[in-house]
Amino acid sequence: MAKAAIIGSGIGGIAASIRLAVKGYEVTVFEANESFGGKMHEFWLGNYRFDAGPSLFTLPHLVDELFTLANRNPSDYFTYTRLDPITHYFWTDGSQLKAFADPEKFATEAEKQLGVPKQTVLRALNKSACLYKGTADTFLHKSLHKLNTYLSADVLKSLQCLPDLGLTTTMHDANKGLFSDDRFVQLLDRFATYNGSDPYQAPATLNIIPHLEHGIGAFYPKGGIYSIASSLVKLAEELGVQFRYNEKVDQIIVEGSNVTGVQTIKANYSADVVVSNMDVVPTYRRLLLNQPAPETTLQQPRSSSALIFYWGVKKEFPELHLHNIFFSGNYKTEFEHIFKYKTISPDPTVYVNITSKLEKQDAPAGSENWFVMVNVPHNQGQNWPELTSVTRETVIRKLSKMLDTNLEPLIEQEQLLDPLTIESRTSSFAGALYGSSSNNRLAAFLRHPNFSGKLKGLYFCGGSVHPGGGIPLCLLSAKIVADLAPEPTN
Ligand code: FAD
């Protein structure tokens, strides 16, 4: 039976294992850590449960698809609900906005709370939907590095909307062109952070992202985000996929121009197909030491990273929801700090995610599990302990003021995640959350393809390669890999 070796059990690696097993491969997943999930893992601090990494879930059908592909009923393994409201926004001037799931209701609320014209809000959401419909099939579902992608009917569809693709203007300028209210522009610009980019540099094509949340919907998986990984691993194991934990891959074995297997700290394993779910930079730098590396691709600027404070808070805040955003007073300055000065703004936007709003068992009675995140630059040797200590003070001061509570004495459990920890736990180069950033119009084409052009049998999936970072795109990278992998021969 043809064998596939997968390096890493992040969400991309797990999805690839399922797709290759369904395709007929005997699949083994090698994982350096003690368990699966990569950035998508969970942990407990006392009686508080936390999803460590991703918190927002869109395009759930991409998870369902893996169960149906394996002839299973998705809801036997995994269920989720659509969020309404999606996010609760807070500005420093005291204004607030609940982003309701229904576009009409959201636009009406935006007009009522911020005074922005309802029809312009609906027009912005429509534009986002058009961008998505015109481009997703070409740019997200297929390899951008295979000729046949460009010969399909989908590409004609994309070409038709080329003037609207927004490649010649920035996301911010496009949003500013629609709205005079800086708060609503800030709300729309924030979607650039969904792939670790800067709205003042990223092309307006990224205005595709609001449609995922406001058109298709934002969802919450029962049991938390970690249940995406755990339910898929259950399926993979049922399909015969073997997971080998605490077994780090040290080398991809190459003979001539073919990959023939992997070498781990324990043994050598032969394979017809090797899929790296490890970040593409260390894959070349550490596992393919004697092979030429695609330097232009590997040197693309990395995305932003994050500083996260996991707090067990011994109080309930009825004014908060699952997703809460406390905006900075000046977004431009904030992004300059991240991408130009490579530091943390003294007035950062703060994201607070509280799963105990939906899952009471995630925190003790009368308490809440706060995942408090600030966007920060990827690691370039900054003094993280010092930046963390200053930012912690700033965040506590900001939230205390905006929520009119003294937060510090309410924090009874605490843990931290910074770019250094992200890199050491998952090998993500420089602790970037989403591989390379999308801060220029060619970024989509400069991401590493899902296959090696030089080594036969070598494929790549996960957030550092095409089509990009975030759960849905990692799932799509696995689909592209399985589509590209040859039919297994016995
Ligand atoms: P990773 O999660 O990067 O995992 C790679 C795995 O490979 C790891 O388990 C690692 O141990 C293993 N590995 C590495 N090297 C080796 C080796 N040599 N041998 C064996 N194993 C190896 N996305 C969203 O969609 N929504 C969000 O709200 C969101 N928020 C985020 C917040 C944070 C704090 C973080 C960190 C990420 C967030 N993301 C979000 C991004 C999302 O989590 C990632 O894009 C996605 O989980 C990455 O999956 P991956 O397949 O690339 O693998």
XYZ file of C-alpha atoms and ligand atoms in Angstrom:
543
model
C 0.000 0.000 0.000
C 1.336 3.488 -0.861
C 2.486 5.375 2.214
C 2.129 9.013 3.184
C 4.157 10.623 5.992
C 2.832 13.868 7.413
C 5.108 16.123 9.466
C 2.993 17.863 12.125
C -0.528 17.469 13.436
C -1.728 21.065 13.136
C -5.193 21.452 11.664
C -3.699 21.350 8.141
C -1.808 18.112 8.857
C -4.861 16.444 10.420
C -7.059 17.393 7.444
C -4.409 16.178 4.984
C -4.193 12.858 6.862
C -7.953 12.319 6.444
C -7.977 13.244 2.777
C -4.959 11.044 1.947
C -6.390 8.118 3.939
C -9.665 8.430 1.996
C -7.628 8.566 -1.206
C -6.141 5.175 -0.301
C -2.815 5.976 1.365
C -1.512 4.360 4.540
C -0.927 7.525 6.559
C 1.368 8.233 9.508
C 1.448 11.637 11.211
C 4.630 12.547 13.092
C 4.168 15.121 15.826
C 6.967 16.706 17.872
C 4.628 17.567 20.752
C 2.901 15.227 23.190
C -0.450 15.735 21.443
C -2.203 16.991 18.288
C -3.511 20.411 17.288
C -0.429 22.649 17.041
C -1.665 26.204 17.580
C -5.160 24.766 18.142
C -4.770 23.205 21.565
C -6.533 23.614 24.887
C -5.405 23.733 28.492
C -6.776 24.240 31.989
C -5.637 26.769 34.577
C -7.220 25.575 37.807
C -10.943 25.311 36.994
C -10.712 27.525 33.902
C -10.534 25.986 30.411
C -8.857 27.874 27.558
C -8.552 27.424 23.816
C -4.917 28.418 23.421
C -4.886 29.775 19.865
C -7.690 30.330 17.362
C -10.996 31.592 18.738
C -13.009 32.631 15.682
C -14.465 29.891 13.476
C -15.734 30.534 9.947
C -16.565 28.300 6.947
C -17.566 25.297 9.102
C -18.658 23.381 5.991
C -14.941 22.780 5.333
C -14.845 20.673 8.507
C -18.155 18.948 7.706
C -16.795 18.115 4.266
C -14.077 15.926 5.816
C -16.667 13.782 7.590
C -18.890 13.438 4.515
C -15.834 12.599 2.406
C -15.301 9.649 4.761
C -19.010 8.682 4.566
C -19.731 9.840 8.095
C -22.475 12.075 9.419
C -20.647 15.237 10.606
C -23.078 15.880 13.467
C -22.212 12.485 14.999
C -18.754 13.966 15.651
C -18.956 17.719 15.659
C -21.643 20.371 16.133
C -21.640 24.138 16.104
C -23.972 27.102 16.372
C -24.122 30.352 14.417
C -23.228 33.377 16.551
C -25.570 36.316 16.938
C -24.312 38.873 17.779
C -20.923 38.040 16.309
C -18.766 40.681 17.996
C -19.273 43.477 20.507
C -17.180 46.535 19.590
C -16.139 49.251 22.071
C -14.475 52.561 21.174
C -12.502 54.905 23.419
C -15.120 57.683 22.979
C -17.645 55.441 24.774
C -19.548 54.334 21.665
C -20.377 50.657 21.216
C -21.753 48.462 18.444
C -23.079 44.927 18.402
C -22.359 43.280 15.062
C -25.521 41.234 14.494
C -25.443 38.253 12.159
C -28.280 39.511 9.965
C -26.774 42.150 7.598
C -29.962 44.297 7.680
C -30.011 44.288 11.470
C -26.267 44.998 11.639
C -26.573 47.916 9.196
C -29.566 49.332 11.100
C -27.651 49.087 14.372
C -24.555 50.739 12.820
C -26.736 53.629 11.645
C -28.327 53.937 15.095
C -25.129 53.708 17.171
C -22.531 55.364 14.899
C -24.631 57.373 12.469
C -23.194 55.607 9.395
C -25.647 55.303 6.499
C -27.336 51.907 6.575
C -27.313 51.596 2.777
C -23.525 52.184 2.635
C -22.966 49.439 5.220
C -25.040 47.072 3.095
C -23.107 48.178 -0.002
C -19.777 47.427 1.724
C -21.007 43.952 2.724
C -22.242 43.356 -0.824
C -18.877 44.355 -2.258
C -17.201 41.904 0.095
C -19.600 39.157 -1.037
C -18.864 39.910 -4.714
C -15.117 39.781 -4.091
C -15.535 36.421 -2.354
C -17.717 34.935 -5.065
C -15.427 36.208 -7.825
C -12.154 35.029 -6.363
C -12.488 32.247 -3.780
C -12.651 29.390 -6.294
C -9.462 30.498 -8.025
C -7.414 31.979 -5.214
C -8.338 29.741 -2.291
C -9.464 26.355 -3.583
C -6.723 25.614 -6.112
C -2.979 25.787 -6.490
C -1.918 29.147 -7.922
C 1.185 27.438 -9.255
C -0.374 24.991 -11.740
C -1.215 25.980 -15.269
C -4.593 24.226 -15.325
C -5.834 26.542 -12.547
C -5.635 29.394 -15.058
C -7.466 27.485 -17.775
C -10.684 27.014 -15.807
C -14.014 28.835 -16.012
C -13.464 30.169 -12.448
C -10.561 32.280 -13.653
C -12.762 33.929 -16.281
C -15.127 34.798 -13.420
C -12.220 36.364 -11.461
C -11.035 38.266 -14.521
C -14.498 39.742 -14.967
C -14.286 41.326 -11.521
C -10.634 42.382 -11.957
C -11.382 46.132 -11.679
C -12.995 45.423 -8.296
C -10.249 43.110 -7.034
C -8.690 46.048 -5.249
C -5.102 45.237 -6.160
C -4.216 48.867 -6.763
C -5.503 50.411 -3.549
C -5.084 49.589 0.131
C -7.776 48.090 2.295
C -7.872 51.238 4.429
C -8.164 53.599 1.458
C -10.999 51.525 -0.005
C -12.865 51.576 3.323
C -12.173 55.279 3.832
C -13.580 55.883 0.349
C -16.890 54.410 1.501
C -17.234 55.791 5.042
C -16.426 59.135 6.648
C -16.879 57.702 10.152
C -13.420 56.660 11.411
C -14.920 54.136 13.821
C -16.634 52.133 11.091
C -13.502 52.317 8.909
C -11.582 50.925 11.891
C -14.103 48.096 12.227
C -13.653 47.153 8.547
C -9.859 47.637 8.619
C -9.615 45.216 11.532
C -10.294 42.307 9.175
C -6.686 42.693 7.909
C -5.577 41.259 11.245
C -7.376 38.000 10.399
C -4.301 37.066 8.409
C -1.796 39.104 10.367
C -1.588 42.027 7.947
C -1.675 45.821 8.027
C -4.797 47.482 6.531
C -2.694 50.530 5.594
C -0.497 48.364 3.327
C -2.586 45.309 2.419
C -4.461 45.428 -0.908
C -8.201 46.068 -0.798
C -8.641 42.481 -2.031
C -8.560 41.583 1.665
C -11.957 43.225 1.951
C -13.117 39.742 0.979
C -12.759 38.776 4.681
C -15.845 40.533 6.174
C -18.035 38.366 3.945
C -16.830 35.234 5.748
C -18.149 36.590 9.034
C -21.073 38.799 7.979
C -22.240 36.921 4.876
C -21.557 33.250 5.568
C -21.428 33.560 9.348
C -19.272 33.189 12.444
C -19.724 29.967 14.402
C -18.920 28.392 17.727
C -18.106 24.670 17.935
C -19.618 22.882 20.913
C -16.808 22.080 23.332
C -14.633 24.934 22.040
C -12.352 25.392 19.058
C -10.221 22.471 20.218
C -13.134 20.156 19.398
C -12.431 20.801 15.697
C -9.028 19.141 16.081
C -10.173 16.422 18.487
C -13.184 15.358 16.394
C -11.060 15.241 13.230
C -8.353 13.194 14.939
C -11.069 10.741 16.043
C -12.153 10.429 12.404
C -8.560 10.088 11.173
C -7.890 7.283 13.659
C -11.050 5.490 12.536
C -9.683 5.688 8.996
C -6.490 3.999 10.161
C -4.226 7.055 10.374
C -1.418 6.495 12.886
C -0.361 9.419 15.072
C 3.156 9.217 16.473
C 3.491 11.807 19.245
C 6.762 13.008 20.780
C 8.371 12.002 17.503
C 9.958 14.994 15.896
C 11.061 14.702 12.257
C 14.741 15.670 11.846
C 15.126 15.179 8.126
C 13.183 14.567 4.946
C 14.989 11.750 3.149
C 15.837 12.567 -0.473
C 17.204 10.225 -3.134
C 18.054 11.986 -6.386
C 15.056 14.194 -7.066
C 12.571 12.061 -5.080
C 11.624 12.191 -1.436
C 11.560 8.672 -0.053
C 10.650 9.132 3.598
C 11.415 10.863 6.876
C 13.988 10.454 9.603
C 12.757 11.038 13.150
C 14.537 11.028 16.470
C 13.527 7.335 16.737
C 13.828 5.749 13.259
C 13.692 6.118 9.482
C 10.301 5.629 7.792
C 9.844 5.153 4.057
C 7.031 7.014 2.297
C 5.861 7.613 -1.264
C 4.505 11.004 -0.343
C 5.754 13.381 2.386
C 3.580 16.304 3.468
C 5.129 19.007 5.626
C 2.637 20.724 7.924
C 5.609 22.320 9.677
C 6.179 25.994 8.842
C 7.817 26.123 5.410
C 10.864 28.146 6.585
C 12.161 25.601 9.143
C 11.120 22.793 6.791
C 13.806 24.008 4.364
C 16.280 25.257 6.973
C 16.217 22.171 9.196
C 14.733 19.184 7.346
C 16.103 19.786 3.831
C 19.566 21.038 4.726
C 21.300 19.960 1.530
C 18.582 21.106 -0.857
C 18.366 24.504 -2.541
C 15.763 26.675 -0.788
C 13.361 29.095 -2.540
C 14.924 32.165 -0.910
C 12.579 34.815 -2.348
C 9.598 32.930 -0.962
C 11.179 32.194 2.398
C 12.225 35.809 2.880
C 8.758 37.297 2.457
C 7.914 39.465 5.493
C 6.177 37.505 8.217
C 2.710 38.235 9.550
C 2.087 39.760 12.949
C 2.126 37.669 16.098
C 0.201 37.959 19.354
C 0.584 38.503 23.034
C -2.097 36.635 24.941
C -2.985 36.842 28.596
C -5.164 33.927 29.717
C -6.967 35.163 32.791
C -9.310 33.441 35.193
C -11.501 36.391 36.244
C -13.595 36.002 39.404
C -16.508 38.146 38.262
C -19.131 38.013 35.503
C -19.493 40.857 33.011
C -23.012 40.751 31.513
C -22.106 43.555 29.069
C -19.558 41.272 27.339
C -20.128 38.506 24.776
C -17.995 35.714 23.298
C -16.004 38.093 21.022
C -15.260 41.614 22.285
C -13.048 44.272 20.730
C -11.774 47.336 22.598
C -10.346 49.556 19.898
C -7.290 51.787 20.152
C -7.686 55.548 19.783
C -5.454 55.663 16.691
C -5.337 52.611 14.432
C -2.700 53.998 12.040
C -0.250 54.574 14.891
C -1.007 51.114 16.252
C -0.105 49.418 12.944
C 2.993 51.620 12.535
C 4.158 50.318 15.905
C 3.648 46.710 14.798
C 4.974 46.774 11.224
C 7.326 49.799 11.105
C 8.786 50.154 14.598
C 8.378 46.417 15.338
C 7.092 47.007 18.816
C 3.770 47.190 20.679
C 1.648 50.319 20.574
C 1.216 52.091 23.938
C -2.517 52.132 23.078
C -3.247 48.716 21.546
C -6.595 47.329 20.399
C -7.538 44.576 22.852
C -9.530 41.476 21.926
C -11.281 39.615 24.748
C -12.701 36.160 24.053
C -14.812 34.502 26.760
C -15.981 30.965 25.972
C -17.647 30.595 29.387
C -20.346 32.917 27.983
C -21.473 29.859 25.965
C -19.962 26.971 27.941
C -20.595 27.401 31.657
C -18.203 24.563 32.533
C -15.241 26.582 31.160
C -15.119 28.691 34.348
C -16.235 28.339 37.982
C -19.668 29.782 38.878
C -19.612 33.573 38.992
C -16.320 33.717 37.041
C -15.193 33.956 33.422
C -12.274 32.641 31.343
C -10.743 35.612 29.543
C -8.461 35.159 26.531
C -7.027 38.661 26.148
C -5.072 39.270 22.958
C -3.049 42.143 21.551
C -1.568 42.132 18.026
C 2.215 42.427 18.158
C 5.084 42.112 15.660
C 6.640 38.733 14.971
C 9.825 38.043 16.871
C 12.858 39.980 15.702
C 14.772 39.841 18.969
C 12.626 42.337 20.908
C 12.821 42.425 24.682
C 9.602 40.412 25.201
C 9.627 40.270 29.031
C 9.814 44.065 29.173
C 7.216 44.615 26.385
C 4.917 42.099 28.050
C 5.127 43.705 31.445
C 4.397 47.196 30.052
C 1.555 45.909 27.841
C -0.034 43.997 30.707
C -0.263 47.214 32.719
C -1.658 49.095 29.702
C -4.282 46.447 28.968
C -5.454 46.260 32.572
C -5.677 50.062 32.766
C -7.581 50.264 29.468
C -10.090 47.491 30.251
C -10.598 48.731 33.811
C -11.457 52.174 32.454
C -13.673 50.994 29.611
C -15.525 48.527 31.845
C -15.529 50.803 34.874
C -14.064 48.087 37.149
C -10.731 47.535 38.843
C -9.647 44.426 36.948
C -6.308 43.586 38.563
C -7.647 42.114 41.860
C -10.172 39.997 39.896
C -7.460 38.023 38.054
C -7.058 34.801 40.038
C -5.356 32.658 37.387
C -2.910 33.780 34.726
C -0.787 32.417 31.902
C 0.970 34.081 28.993
C 1.640 33.281 25.325
C 4.155 35.394 23.398
C 5.864 35.115 19.984
C 8.767 33.165 21.502
C 6.433 30.555 23.028
C 4.445 30.285 19.791
C 7.664 29.540 17.916
C 9.006 27.072 20.468
C 5.672 25.166 20.701
C 4.876 24.917 16.986
C 8.081 25.821 15.057
C 6.255 28.755 13.465
C 9.031 30.897 12.070
C 9.537 34.028 14.245
C 6.290 33.214 16.071
C 4.228 34.624 13.164
C 0.579 33.565 13.451
C -0.153 33.273 9.738
C 3.134 32.608 7.866
C 3.920 35.528 5.571
C 1.876 38.731 5.730
C -0.359 39.933 2.891
C 1.027 43.448 2.932
C 1.608 43.681 -0.793
C -0.484 42.922 -3.838
C 1.678 39.973 -4.930
C 1.641 38.284 -1.519
C -0.845 35.594 -2.607
C 1.494 34.573 -5.432
C 4.618 34.712 -3.271
C 3.404 32.199 -0.697
C 5.046 28.816 -1.079
C 3.033 26.444 -3.320
C 1.500 23.264 -1.898
C 4.107 21.131 -3.695
C 7.820 21.175 -4.313
C 8.826 22.062 -7.863
C 12.180 20.307 -7.338
C 11.484 17.219 -5.242
C 8.945 14.697 -6.426
C 6.627 13.433 -3.712
C 7.026 16.470 -1.412
C 3.949 18.547 -0.493
C 3.157 21.379 1.937
C 0.043 22.262 3.893
C -0.808 24.619 6.773
C -0.783 28.311 7.520
C 2.635 29.195 6.069
C 1.870 28.075 2.502
C -0.841 28.687 -0.098
C -3.619 29.778 0.369
C -2.599 31.158 3.811
C -3.152 31.094 7.554
C -6.298 30.656 9.625
C -8.376 27.505 10.101
C -10.361 27.603 6.826
C -7.328 28.259 4.651
C -5.299 25.527 6.373
C -8.176 23.127 5.653
C -8.140 24.234 2.011
C -4.359 23.752 1.793
C -4.918 20.106 2.788
C -7.551 19.740 0.070
C -5.176 21.124 -2.559
C -2.428 18.739 -1.395
C -4.731 15.718 -1.610
C -5.888 16.818 -5.075
C -2.270 17.154 -6.239
C -0.976 13.895 -4.707
C -0.857 11.016 -7.204
C -3.392 8.199 -7.024
C -1.763 5.611 -4.739
C -0.492 2.457 -6.390
C -0.244 -0.774 -4.449
P 0.293 24.458 13.355
O -0.840 24.735 14.225
O 1.251 25.512 13.027
O 0.964 23.154 13.794
C 2.138 22.633 13.233
C 2.446 21.346 13.979
O 3.634 20.774 13.425
C 2.707 21.559 15.456
O 1.912 20.659 16.204
C 4.189 21.253 15.611
O 4.520 20.705 16.873
C 4.402 20.262 14.506
N 5.802 20.196 14.060
C 6.590 21.235 13.713
N 7.799 20.789 13.362
C 7.777 19.434 13.470
C 8.733 18.408 13.234
N 9.981 18.672 12.795
N 8.363 17.124 13.446
C 7.100 16.823 13.887
N 6.157 17.778 14.143
C 6.496 19.069 13.921
N -7.126 31.186 12.941
C -8.462 31.318 12.778
O -9.037 30.781 11.810
N -9.222 32.023 13.685
C -8.653 32.622 14.762
O -9.346 33.223 15.582
C -7.241 32.525 14.939
N -6.643 33.090 16.016
C -5.357 32.733 16.327
C -4.815 33.116 17.548
C -3.557 32.671 17.924
C -2.990 33.074 19.253
C -2.810 31.837 17.064
C -1.464 31.305 17.482
C -3.320 31.491 15.824
C -4.593 31.927 15.439
N -5.174 31.558 14.223
C -6.504 31.748 13.997
C -4.373 30.884 13.192
C -4.569 29.377 13.215
O -4.490 28.924 14.519
C -3.475 28.733 12.392
O -3.453 29.297 11.076
C -3.643 27.235 12.267
O -4.077 26.628 13.447
C -2.294 26.685 11.830
O -2.405 25.323 11.558
P -1.273 24.556 10.791
O -1.908 23.433 10.065
O -0.458 25.496 9.985
O -0.348 23.923 11.920
